PDB file of C-alpha atoms and ligand atoms in Angstrom:
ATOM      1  CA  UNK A   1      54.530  92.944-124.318  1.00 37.00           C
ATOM      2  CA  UNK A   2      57.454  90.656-125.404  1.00 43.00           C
ATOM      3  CA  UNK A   3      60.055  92.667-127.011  1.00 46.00           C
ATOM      4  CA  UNK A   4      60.867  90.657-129.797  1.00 44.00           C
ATOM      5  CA  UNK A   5      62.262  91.962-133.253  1.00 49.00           C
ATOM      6  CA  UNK A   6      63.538  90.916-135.943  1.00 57.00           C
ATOM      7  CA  UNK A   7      67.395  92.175-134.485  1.00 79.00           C
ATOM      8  CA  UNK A   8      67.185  90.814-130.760  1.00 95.00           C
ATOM      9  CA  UNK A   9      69.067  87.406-130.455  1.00 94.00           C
ATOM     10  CA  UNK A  10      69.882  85.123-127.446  1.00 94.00           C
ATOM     11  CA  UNK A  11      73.085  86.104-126.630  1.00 94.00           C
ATOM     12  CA  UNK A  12      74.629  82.543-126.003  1.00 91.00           C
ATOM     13  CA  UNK A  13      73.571  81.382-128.840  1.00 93.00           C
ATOM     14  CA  UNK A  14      73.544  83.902-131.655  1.00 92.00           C
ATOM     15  CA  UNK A  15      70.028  82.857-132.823  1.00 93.00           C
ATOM     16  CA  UNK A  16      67.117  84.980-133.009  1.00 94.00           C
ATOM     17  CA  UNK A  17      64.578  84.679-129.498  1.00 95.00           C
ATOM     18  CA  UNK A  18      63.095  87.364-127.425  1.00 95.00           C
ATOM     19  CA  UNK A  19      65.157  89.992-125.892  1.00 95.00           C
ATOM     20  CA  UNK A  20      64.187  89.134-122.479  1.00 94.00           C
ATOM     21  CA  UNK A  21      65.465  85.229-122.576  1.00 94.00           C
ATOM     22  CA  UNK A  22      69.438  87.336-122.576  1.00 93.00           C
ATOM     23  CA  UNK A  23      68.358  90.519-120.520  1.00 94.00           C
ATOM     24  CA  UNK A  24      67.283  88.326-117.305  1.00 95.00           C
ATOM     25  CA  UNK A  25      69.925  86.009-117.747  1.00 94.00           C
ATOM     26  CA  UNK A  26      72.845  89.102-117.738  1.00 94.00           C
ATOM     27  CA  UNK A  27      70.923  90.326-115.098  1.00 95.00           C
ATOM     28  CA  UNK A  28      71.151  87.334-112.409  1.00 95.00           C
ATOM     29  CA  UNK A  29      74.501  86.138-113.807  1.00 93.00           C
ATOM     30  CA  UNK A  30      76.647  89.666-113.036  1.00 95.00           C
ATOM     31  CA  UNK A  31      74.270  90.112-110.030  1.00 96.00           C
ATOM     32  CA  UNK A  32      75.520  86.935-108.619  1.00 92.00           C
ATOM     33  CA  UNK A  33      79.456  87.133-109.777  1.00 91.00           C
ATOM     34  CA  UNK A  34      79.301  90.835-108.784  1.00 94.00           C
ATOM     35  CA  UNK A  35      82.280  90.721-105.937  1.00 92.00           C
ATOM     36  CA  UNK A  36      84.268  88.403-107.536  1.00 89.00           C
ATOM     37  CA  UNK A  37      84.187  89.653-111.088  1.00 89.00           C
ATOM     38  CA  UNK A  38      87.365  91.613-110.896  1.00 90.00           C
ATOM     39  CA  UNK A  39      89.320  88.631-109.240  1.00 87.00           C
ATOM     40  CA  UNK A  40      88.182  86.511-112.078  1.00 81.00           C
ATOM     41  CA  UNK A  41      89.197  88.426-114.491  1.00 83.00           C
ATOM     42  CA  UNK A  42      92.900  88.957-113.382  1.00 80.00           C
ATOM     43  CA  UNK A  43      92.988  84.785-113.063  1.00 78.00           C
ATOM     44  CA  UNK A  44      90.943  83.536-116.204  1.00 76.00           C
ATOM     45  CA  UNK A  45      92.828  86.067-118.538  1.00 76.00           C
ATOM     46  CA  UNK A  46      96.529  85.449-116.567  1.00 78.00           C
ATOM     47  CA  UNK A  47      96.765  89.015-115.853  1.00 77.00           C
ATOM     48  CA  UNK A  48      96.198  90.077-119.636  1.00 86.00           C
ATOM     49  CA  UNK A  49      92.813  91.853-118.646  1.00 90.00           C
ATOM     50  CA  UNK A  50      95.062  95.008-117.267  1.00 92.00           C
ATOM     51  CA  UNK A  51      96.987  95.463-120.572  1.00 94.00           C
ATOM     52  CA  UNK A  52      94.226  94.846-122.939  1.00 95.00           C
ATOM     53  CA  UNK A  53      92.272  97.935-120.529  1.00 96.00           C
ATOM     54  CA  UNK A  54      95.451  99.879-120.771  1.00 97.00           C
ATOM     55  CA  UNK A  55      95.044  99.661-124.797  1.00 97.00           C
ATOM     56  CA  UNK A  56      91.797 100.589-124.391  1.00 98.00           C
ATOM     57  CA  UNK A  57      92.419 103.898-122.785  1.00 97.00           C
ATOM     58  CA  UNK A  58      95.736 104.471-124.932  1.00 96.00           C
ATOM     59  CA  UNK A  59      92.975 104.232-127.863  1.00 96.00           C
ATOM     60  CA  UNK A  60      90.865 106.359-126.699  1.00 98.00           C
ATOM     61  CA  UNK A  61      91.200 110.356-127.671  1.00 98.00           C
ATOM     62  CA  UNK A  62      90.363 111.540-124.550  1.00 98.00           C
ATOM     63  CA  UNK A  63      91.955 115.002-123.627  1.00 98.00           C
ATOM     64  CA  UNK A  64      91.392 117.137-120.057  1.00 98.00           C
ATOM     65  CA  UNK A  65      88.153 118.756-121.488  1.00 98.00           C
ATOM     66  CA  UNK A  66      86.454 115.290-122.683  1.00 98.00           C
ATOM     67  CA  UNK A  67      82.908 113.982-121.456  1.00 98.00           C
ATOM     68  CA  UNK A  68      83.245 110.201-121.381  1.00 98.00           C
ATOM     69  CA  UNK A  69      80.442 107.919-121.811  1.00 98.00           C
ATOM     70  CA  UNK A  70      81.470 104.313-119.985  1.00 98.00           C
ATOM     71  CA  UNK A  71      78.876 101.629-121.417  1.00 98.00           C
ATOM     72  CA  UNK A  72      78.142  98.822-119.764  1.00 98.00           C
ATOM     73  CA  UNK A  73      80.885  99.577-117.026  1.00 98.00           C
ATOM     74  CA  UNK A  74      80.508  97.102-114.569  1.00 98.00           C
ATOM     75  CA  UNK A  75      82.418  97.889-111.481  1.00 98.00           C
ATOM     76  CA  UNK A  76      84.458 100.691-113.310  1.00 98.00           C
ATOM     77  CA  UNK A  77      87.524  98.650-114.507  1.00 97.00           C
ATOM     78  CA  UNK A  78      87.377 100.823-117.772  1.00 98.00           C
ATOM     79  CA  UNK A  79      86.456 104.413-115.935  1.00 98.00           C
ATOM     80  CA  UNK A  80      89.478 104.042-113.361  1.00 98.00           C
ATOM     81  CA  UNK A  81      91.803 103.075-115.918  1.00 98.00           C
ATOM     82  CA  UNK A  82      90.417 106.310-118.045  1.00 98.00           C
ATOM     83  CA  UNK A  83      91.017 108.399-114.774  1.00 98.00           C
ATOM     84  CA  UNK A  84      94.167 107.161-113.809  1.00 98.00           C
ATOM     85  CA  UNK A  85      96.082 107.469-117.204  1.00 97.00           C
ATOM     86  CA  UNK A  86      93.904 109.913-119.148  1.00 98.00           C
ATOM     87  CA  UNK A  87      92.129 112.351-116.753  1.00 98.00           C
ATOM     88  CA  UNK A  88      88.764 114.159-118.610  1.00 98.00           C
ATOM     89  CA  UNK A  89      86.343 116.209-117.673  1.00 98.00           C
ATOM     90  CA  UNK A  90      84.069 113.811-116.419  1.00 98.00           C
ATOM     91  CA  UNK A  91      82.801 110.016-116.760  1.00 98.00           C
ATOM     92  CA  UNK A  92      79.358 108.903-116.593  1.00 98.00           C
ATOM     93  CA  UNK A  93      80.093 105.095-115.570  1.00 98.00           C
ATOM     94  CA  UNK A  94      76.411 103.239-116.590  1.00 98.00           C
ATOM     95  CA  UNK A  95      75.450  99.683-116.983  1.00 98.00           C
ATOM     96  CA  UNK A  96      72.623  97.711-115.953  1.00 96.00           C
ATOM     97  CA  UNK A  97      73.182  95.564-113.470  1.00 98.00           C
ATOM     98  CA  UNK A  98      72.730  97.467-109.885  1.00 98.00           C
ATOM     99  CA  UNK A  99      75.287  95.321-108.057  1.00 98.00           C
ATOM    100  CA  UNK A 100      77.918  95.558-110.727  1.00 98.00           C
ATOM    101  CA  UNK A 101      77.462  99.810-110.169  1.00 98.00           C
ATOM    102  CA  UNK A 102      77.527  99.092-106.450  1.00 98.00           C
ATOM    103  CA  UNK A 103      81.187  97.046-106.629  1.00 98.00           C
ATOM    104  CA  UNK A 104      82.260 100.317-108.905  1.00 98.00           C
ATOM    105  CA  UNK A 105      80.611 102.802-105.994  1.00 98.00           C
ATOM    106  CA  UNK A 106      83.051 101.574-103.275  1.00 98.00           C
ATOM    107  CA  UNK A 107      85.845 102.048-105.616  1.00 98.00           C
ATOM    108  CA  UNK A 108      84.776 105.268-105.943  1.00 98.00           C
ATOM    109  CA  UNK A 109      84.409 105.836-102.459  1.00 98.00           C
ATOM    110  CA  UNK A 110      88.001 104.166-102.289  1.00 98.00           C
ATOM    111  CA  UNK A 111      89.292 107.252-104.376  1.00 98.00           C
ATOM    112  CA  UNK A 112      89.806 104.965-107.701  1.00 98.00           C
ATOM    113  CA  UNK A 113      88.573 108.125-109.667  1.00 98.00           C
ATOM    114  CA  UNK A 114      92.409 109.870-108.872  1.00 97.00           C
ATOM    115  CA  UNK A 115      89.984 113.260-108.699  1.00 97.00           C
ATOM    116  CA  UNK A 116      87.915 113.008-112.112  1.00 98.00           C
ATOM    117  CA  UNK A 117      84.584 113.916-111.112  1.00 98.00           C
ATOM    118  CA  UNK A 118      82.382 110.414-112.127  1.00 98.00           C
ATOM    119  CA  UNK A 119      78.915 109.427-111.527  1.00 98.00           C
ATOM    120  CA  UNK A 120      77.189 105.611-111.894  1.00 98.00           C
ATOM    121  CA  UNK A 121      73.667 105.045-113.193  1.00 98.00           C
ATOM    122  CA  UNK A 122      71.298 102.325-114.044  1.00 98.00           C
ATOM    123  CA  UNK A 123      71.069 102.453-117.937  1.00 98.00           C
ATOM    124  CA  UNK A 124      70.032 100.019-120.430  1.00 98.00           C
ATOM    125  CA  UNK A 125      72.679 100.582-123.332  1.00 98.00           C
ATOM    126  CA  UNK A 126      70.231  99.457-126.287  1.00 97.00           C
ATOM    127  CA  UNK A 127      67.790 102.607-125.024  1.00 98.00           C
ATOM    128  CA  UNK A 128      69.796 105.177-123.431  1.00 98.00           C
ATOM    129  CA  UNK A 129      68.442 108.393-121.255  1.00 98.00           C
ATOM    130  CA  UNK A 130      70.479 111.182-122.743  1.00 98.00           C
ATOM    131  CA  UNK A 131      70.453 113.205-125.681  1.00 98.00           C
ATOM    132  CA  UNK A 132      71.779 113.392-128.458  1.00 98.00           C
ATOM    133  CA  UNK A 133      75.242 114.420-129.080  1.00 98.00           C
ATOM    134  CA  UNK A 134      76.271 114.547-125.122  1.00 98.00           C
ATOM    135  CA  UNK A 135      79.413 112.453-125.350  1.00 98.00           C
ATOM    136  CA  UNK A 136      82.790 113.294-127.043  1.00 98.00           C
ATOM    137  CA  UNK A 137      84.022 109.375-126.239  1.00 98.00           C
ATOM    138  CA  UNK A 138      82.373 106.320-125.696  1.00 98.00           C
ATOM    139  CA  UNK A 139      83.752 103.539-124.105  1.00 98.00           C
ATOM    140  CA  UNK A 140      82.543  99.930-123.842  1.00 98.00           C
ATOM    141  CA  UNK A 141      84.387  96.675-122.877  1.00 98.00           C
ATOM    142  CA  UNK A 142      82.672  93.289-122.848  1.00 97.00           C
ATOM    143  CA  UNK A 143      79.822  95.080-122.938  1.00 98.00           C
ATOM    144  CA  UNK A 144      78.312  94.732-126.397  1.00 98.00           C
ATOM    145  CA  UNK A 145      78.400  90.820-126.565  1.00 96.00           C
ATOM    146  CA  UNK A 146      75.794  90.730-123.997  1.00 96.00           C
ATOM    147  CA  UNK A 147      73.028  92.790-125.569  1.00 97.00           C
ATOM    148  CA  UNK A 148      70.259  91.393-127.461  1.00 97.00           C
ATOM    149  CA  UNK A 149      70.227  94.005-129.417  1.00 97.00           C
ATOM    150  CA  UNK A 150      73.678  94.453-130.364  1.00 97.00           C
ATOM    151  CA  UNK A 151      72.445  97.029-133.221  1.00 97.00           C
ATOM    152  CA  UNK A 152      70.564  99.215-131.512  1.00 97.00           C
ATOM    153  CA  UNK A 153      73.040  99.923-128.822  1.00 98.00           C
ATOM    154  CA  UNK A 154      75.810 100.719-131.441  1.00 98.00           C
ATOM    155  CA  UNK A 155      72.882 103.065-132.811  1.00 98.00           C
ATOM    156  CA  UNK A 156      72.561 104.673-129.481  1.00 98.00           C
ATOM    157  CA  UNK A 157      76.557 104.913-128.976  1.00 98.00           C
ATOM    158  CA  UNK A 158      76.318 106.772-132.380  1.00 98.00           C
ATOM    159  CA  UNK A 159      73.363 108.911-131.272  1.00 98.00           C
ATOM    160  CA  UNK A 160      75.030 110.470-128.143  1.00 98.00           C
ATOM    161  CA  UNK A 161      78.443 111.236-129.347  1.00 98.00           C
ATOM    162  CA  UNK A 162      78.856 114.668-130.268  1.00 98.00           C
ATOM    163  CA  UNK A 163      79.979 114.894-134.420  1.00 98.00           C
ATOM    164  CA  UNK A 164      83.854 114.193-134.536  1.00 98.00           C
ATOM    165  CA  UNK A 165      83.271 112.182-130.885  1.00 98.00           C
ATOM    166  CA  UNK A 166      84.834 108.141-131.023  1.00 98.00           C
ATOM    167  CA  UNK A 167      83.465 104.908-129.834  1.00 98.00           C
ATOM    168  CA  UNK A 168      86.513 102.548-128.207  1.00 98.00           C
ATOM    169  CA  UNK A 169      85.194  98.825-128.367  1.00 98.00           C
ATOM    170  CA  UNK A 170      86.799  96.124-126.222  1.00 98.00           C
ATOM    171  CA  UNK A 171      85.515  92.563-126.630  1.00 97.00           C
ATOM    172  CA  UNK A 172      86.431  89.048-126.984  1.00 93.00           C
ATOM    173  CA  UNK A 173      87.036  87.465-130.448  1.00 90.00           C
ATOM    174  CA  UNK A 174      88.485  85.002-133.308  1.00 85.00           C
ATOM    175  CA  UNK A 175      91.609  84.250-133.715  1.00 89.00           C
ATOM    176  CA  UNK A 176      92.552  84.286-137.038  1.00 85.00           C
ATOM    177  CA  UNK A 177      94.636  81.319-136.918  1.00 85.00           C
ATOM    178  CA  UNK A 178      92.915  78.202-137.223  1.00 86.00           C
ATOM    179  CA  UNK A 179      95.653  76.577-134.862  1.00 87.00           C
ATOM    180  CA  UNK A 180      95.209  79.445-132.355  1.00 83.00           C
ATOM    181  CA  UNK A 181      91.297  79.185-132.957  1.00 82.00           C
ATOM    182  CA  UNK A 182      91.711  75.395-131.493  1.00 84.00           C
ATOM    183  CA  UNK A 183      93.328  76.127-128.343  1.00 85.00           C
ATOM    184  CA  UNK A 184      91.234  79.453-127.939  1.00 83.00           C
ATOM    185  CA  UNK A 185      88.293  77.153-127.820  1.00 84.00           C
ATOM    186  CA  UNK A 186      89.163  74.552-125.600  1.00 79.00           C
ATOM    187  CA  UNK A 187      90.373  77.133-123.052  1.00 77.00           C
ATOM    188  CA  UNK A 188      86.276  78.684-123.737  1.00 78.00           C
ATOM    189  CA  UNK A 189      85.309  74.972-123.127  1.00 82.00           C
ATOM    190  CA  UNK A 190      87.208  73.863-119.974  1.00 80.00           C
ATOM    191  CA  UNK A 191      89.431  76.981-118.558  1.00 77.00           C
ATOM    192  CA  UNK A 192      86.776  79.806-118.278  1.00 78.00           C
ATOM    193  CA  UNK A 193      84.421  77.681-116.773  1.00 80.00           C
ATOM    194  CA  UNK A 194      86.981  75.961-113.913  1.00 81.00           C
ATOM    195  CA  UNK A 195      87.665  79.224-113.255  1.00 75.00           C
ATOM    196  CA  UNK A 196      85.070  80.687-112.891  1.00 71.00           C
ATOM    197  CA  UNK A 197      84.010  77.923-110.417  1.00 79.00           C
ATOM    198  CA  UNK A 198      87.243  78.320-108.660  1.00 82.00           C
ATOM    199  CA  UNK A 199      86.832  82.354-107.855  1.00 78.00           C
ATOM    200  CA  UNK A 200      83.161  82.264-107.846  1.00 78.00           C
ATOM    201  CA  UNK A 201      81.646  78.604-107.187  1.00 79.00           C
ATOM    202  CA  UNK A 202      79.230  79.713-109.987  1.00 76.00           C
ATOM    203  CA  UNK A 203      80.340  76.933-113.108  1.00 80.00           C
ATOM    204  CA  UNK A 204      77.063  77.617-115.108  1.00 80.00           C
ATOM    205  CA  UNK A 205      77.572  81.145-115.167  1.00 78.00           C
ATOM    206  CA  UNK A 206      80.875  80.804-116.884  1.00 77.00           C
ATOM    207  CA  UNK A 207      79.472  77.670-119.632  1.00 81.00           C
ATOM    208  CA  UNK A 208      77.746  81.171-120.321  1.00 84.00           C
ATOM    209  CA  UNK A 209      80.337  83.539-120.447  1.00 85.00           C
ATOM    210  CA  UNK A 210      82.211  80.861-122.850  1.00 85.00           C
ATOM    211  CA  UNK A 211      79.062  80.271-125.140  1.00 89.00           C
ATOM    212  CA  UNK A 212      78.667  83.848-125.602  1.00 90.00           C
ATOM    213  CA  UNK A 213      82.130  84.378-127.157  1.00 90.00           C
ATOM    214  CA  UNK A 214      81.914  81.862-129.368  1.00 89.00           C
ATOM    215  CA  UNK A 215      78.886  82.883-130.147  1.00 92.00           C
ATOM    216  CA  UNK A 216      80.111  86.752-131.157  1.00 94.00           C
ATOM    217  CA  UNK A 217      80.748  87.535-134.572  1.00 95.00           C
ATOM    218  CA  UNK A 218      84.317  88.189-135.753  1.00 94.00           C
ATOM    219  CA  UNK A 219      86.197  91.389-135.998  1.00 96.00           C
ATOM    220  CA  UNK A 220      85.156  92.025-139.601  1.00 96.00           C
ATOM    221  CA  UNK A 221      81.679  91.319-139.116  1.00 97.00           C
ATOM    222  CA  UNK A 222      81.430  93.451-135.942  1.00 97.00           C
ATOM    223  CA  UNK A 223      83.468  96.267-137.806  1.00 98.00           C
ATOM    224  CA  UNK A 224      80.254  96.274-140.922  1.00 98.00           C
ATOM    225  CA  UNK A 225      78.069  96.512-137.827  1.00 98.00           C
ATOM    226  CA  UNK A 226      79.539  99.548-136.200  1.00 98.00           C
ATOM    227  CA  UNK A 227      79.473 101.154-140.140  1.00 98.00           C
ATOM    228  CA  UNK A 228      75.987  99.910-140.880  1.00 98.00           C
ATOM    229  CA  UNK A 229      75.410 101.981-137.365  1.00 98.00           C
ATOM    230  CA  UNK A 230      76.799 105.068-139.250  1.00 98.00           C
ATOM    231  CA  UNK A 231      80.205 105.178-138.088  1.00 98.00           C
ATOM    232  CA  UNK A 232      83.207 106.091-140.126  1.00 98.00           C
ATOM    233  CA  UNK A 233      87.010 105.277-139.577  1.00 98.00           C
ATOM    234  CA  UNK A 234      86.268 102.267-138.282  1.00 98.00           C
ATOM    235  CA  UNK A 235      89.477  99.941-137.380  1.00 98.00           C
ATOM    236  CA  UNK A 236      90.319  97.513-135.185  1.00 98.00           C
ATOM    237  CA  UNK A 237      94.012  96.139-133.763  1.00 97.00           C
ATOM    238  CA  UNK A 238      94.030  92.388-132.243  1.00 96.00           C
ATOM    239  CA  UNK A 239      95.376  91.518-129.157  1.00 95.00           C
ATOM    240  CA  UNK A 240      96.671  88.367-127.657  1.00 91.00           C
ATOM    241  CA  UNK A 241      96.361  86.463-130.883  1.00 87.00           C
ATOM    242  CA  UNK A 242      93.254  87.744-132.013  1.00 90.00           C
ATOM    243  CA  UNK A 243      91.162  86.255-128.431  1.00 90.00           C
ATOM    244  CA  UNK A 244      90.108  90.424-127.984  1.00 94.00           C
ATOM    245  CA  UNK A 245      89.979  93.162-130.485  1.00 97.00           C
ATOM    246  CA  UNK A 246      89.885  96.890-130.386  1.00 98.00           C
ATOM    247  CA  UNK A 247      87.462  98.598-132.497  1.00 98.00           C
ATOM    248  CA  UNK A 248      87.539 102.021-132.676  1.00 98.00           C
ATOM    249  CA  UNK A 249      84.862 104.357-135.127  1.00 98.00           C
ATOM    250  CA  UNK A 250      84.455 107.744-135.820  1.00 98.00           C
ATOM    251  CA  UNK A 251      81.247 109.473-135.593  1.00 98.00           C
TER     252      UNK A 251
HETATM  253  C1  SAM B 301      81.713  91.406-118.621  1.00 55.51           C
HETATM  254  S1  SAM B 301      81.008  92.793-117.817  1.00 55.51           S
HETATM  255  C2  SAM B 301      82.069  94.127-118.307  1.00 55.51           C
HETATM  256  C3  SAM B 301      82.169  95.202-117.278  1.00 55.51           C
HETATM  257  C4  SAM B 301      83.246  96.261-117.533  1.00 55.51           C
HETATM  258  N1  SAM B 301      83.022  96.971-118.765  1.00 55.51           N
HETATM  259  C5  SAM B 301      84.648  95.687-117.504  1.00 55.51           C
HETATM  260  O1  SAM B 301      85.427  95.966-118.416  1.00 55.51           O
HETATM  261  O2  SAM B 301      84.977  94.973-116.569  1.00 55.51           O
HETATM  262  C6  SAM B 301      79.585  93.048-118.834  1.00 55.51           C
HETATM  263  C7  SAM B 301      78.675  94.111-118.280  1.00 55.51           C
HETATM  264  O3  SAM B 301      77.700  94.410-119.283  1.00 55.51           O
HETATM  265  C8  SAM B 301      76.535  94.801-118.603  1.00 55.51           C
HETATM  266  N2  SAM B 301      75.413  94.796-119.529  1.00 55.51           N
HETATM  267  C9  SAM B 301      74.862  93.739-120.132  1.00 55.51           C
HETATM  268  N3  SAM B 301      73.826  94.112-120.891  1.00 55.51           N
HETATM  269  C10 SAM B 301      73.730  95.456-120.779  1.00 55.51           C
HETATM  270  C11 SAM B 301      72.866  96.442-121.325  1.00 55.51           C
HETATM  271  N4  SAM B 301      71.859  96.122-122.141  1.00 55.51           N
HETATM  272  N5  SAM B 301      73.062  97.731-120.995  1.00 55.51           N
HETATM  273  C12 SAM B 301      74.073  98.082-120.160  1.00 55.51           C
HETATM  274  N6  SAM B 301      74.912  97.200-119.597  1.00 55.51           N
HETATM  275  C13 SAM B 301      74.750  95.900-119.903  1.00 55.51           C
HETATM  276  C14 SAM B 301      76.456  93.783-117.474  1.00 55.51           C
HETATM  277  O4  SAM B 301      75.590  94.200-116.449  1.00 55.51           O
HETATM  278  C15 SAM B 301      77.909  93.689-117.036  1.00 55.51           C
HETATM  279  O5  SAM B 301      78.200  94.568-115.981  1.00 55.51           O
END
C-alpha cells in the first residue's frame, strides 16, 4: 500500500506526495554517488565540510561511557569524527542506503574508528528497530532533509534517547541575510551541480541535492519541529553565514 500521509512530502520540493516518490530517489542517488561522496564534499563545500563536522562533535555531550546513535551516517564522516575527538562507549553508525554503509565499512576496516567499538546497519530513520530510551546522543548530519517524513524521524530520535540524552542536528540552511541568501542560491543553482558533475559525472543528482536545500525549512521553523517532537533546550548556532546550522535539543 502507498504510504502516503498527511506529513510525508517530496523532498525536492517541499510539497506533499507519497513517501516513496523521495525514498527511491535517496536510494539510487547515494547508491550511485556512493565512492565519491566524501571527495565531493571536501570540493563543493571548499573544505568547510571538516569544520562544520568538527562543530558537530564539539556539540555533542558525549563522554567515555556514552552510546551514540549516528542517523543517517552515510559512510561514517560523523562516527569517525565522534571517535577520533570524543571517544564513547560505542556508535551504532545506521542509514539506509547499503552502499553508503559499505564506503563507511572499509573505513572501518581502515581503523577510522581510533578503537571505539562501532557497528553499521540498514535502518530507515522515520521507523527505527530499537527501543526506547537506548541512546544517550543522537547524531544526524544531512540526514533529516532527505526524509519524507521529517516528523516522524525527529519522533523516533526522541523515542530512543534515554531521558536527559541530546539530539546534535547538522544540515544545510538560510542565510539570514538577504544579500548572502542571493549568492547562497546561485552557488545551489550552478556550483553544487558543476560539481557534482565534476567528482561524480552525475549533474542530475546534484540539481537534486540543490533543490532539496532550498527546499528545507529555516532554522526557526526546523527548531518548532524538533519541540513539536517533544524536545526541550532546543538551540541552534549558524555557521558559514547561516548556509548550515546546528541544532541541538534536549530530551
Ligand atoms: C548527504 S548524506 C549524509 C551522510 C553523513 N551523515 C555525512 O555527514 O556525510 C545523506 C544520507 O541520508 C541517508 N538517508 C536518507 N533517507 C534516510 C532515511 N529515511 N533513513 C536513514 N538514512 C537516510 C542517505 O542514504 C544518505 O547516506
Amino acid at each position: 500500500m502507498t504510504k502516503t500521509s498527511v506529513e510525508t512530502i517530496d523532498t525536492a520540493t517541499g510539497a506533499a506526495a507519497p513517501a516513496e516518490i523521495s525514498e527511491e530517489r535517496v536510494l539510487g542517488i547515494f547508491t550511485e554517488i556512493a565512492e565519491q561522496y566524501e571527495r565531493f564534499n571536501r570540493c563543493s563545500s571548499f573544505g568547510q565540510d571538516r569544520k562544520w563536522l568538527n562543530r558537530l562533535v564539539y556539540s555533542a555531550p558525549i563522554d567515555a561511557g556514552a552510546r551514540v546513535l549516528d542517523v543517517a551516517g552515510g559512510t561514517g564522516e560523523v562516527t569517525f569524527t565522534v571517535c577520533a575527538h570524543k571517544p564513547p562507549a560505542s556508535v551504532l553508525l545506521t542509514d539506509f542506503t547499503p552502499a553508503m554503509l559499505k564506503v563507511a565499512e572499509q573505513r572501518l576496516a581502515a581503523g577510522d574508528a581510533c578503537g571505539v567499538p562501532v557497528e553499521t546497519m540498514v535502518v530507515d530513520a522515520q521507523d527505527m528497530p530499537f527501543d526506547d530510551e537506548s541512546f544517550d546522543v543522537v547524531t544526524m548530519a544531512y540526514g533529516i532533509r532527505n526524509m519524507p517524513d521529517r516528523r516522524a524521524a525527529l519522533r523516533e530520535i526522541y523515542r530512543v534517547l534515554v531521558p536527559g540524552g541530546t539530539a546534535c542536528i547538522l544540515e544545510f540552511t538560510t542565510p539570514p541575510l538577504a544579500i548572502e541568501r542571493f549568492f547562497y542560491n546561485a552557488y545551489l543553482r550552478w556550483g553544487i551541480p558543476a560539481w557534482g558533475s565534476h567528482c561524480t559525472g552525475k549533474r542530475d543528482d546534484f540539481v537534486y541535492l540543490a533543490k532539496s536545500i532550498r527546499a528545507f525549512p529555516d532554522q526557526k521553523t526546523f527548531a518548532s519541529m524538533l519541540v513539536d517532537a517533544g524536545f526541550s533546550s532546543v538551540e541552534y548556532v549558524n555557521l558559514t553565514f547561516g548556509a548550515v546550522a546546528i541544532h541541538t535539543a534536549v530530551k
